[in-house]
Amino acid sequence: MAHGMRTDSHTSYVRSNGWRESASRYALLPLRVFLGVTFIYAGLDKITDSAFMSASGAGSIGEMMEGVRDISAIPALVDLSLKSPVGFGYAIALGELAVGIGTLVGLLARIAALGGALISLSLWLTVSWSTEPYYYGNDLAYLMAWLPLILAGASVFSADAMLATRRRRASGLL
């Protein structure tokens, strides 16, 4: 009788542990999808907005950077962007697209996440630095959201995982 109880509790433990393991493996997938889609959208939104991709004028990258120059944490970074505001706008937009696509498909996922963190950090130190209270500025939250993906990469539903499996098969480890 005691043996049967032990088996039942062991089976229950294994089922519970298998669920937890599976949940842990997929835990970062929603974050990866959210950040990937959001950064793709942000990049496309910038590239397709002719008002934004202008050196001056209402809603332009130039006007925005002029507006945050004196209230940013690193005015020199803003000055650098003001040397070529349109070039800077395209660099940010193309960076967001590359980061978003890499994150969404899980290709070079840790590098893509590092790129996303650097974009978010630069925007936090410039555009949203003076937001009060600080937690209203979304760039800091995005910066923190990238950290788990930098650490863990994309282990499921990713090009990185597919390529790793292919390498293991080719080397005879699978």
C-alpha angles and dihedrals in degrees: 000000000000088000091056092050091050092051092049093051091045091051090048090050092050092049091048092046092048090053091049092048091050092046090049092051092052097036096103096045095089090049091048093050092046095049093042095051092041094052092045089051092046092051094047091045091056096043093050096046107089091186091056094046093062131103091229143005137073112327094005127142088237093055092045093051092045088052095054098038097098096038100046125104091235111034090175089064090053090047088054091053090049092060086074111003094175091049089049090049091052091046091054093044094048090044090052090049093049092046092046095049093044091049096044096050093033096237113153083346098177092049091047090050091049088052090050091049092050092049090048091047093051091048091047092051092048119020102028101025095106095047110126127238090028094228091067089068107089097201092074091052090050090050090054091045091058094055098077090050091050089052100041106026119200110307099168135045090006141125088232092059092045092051092047090052090048091051091049091050092048091051092047096246093122 
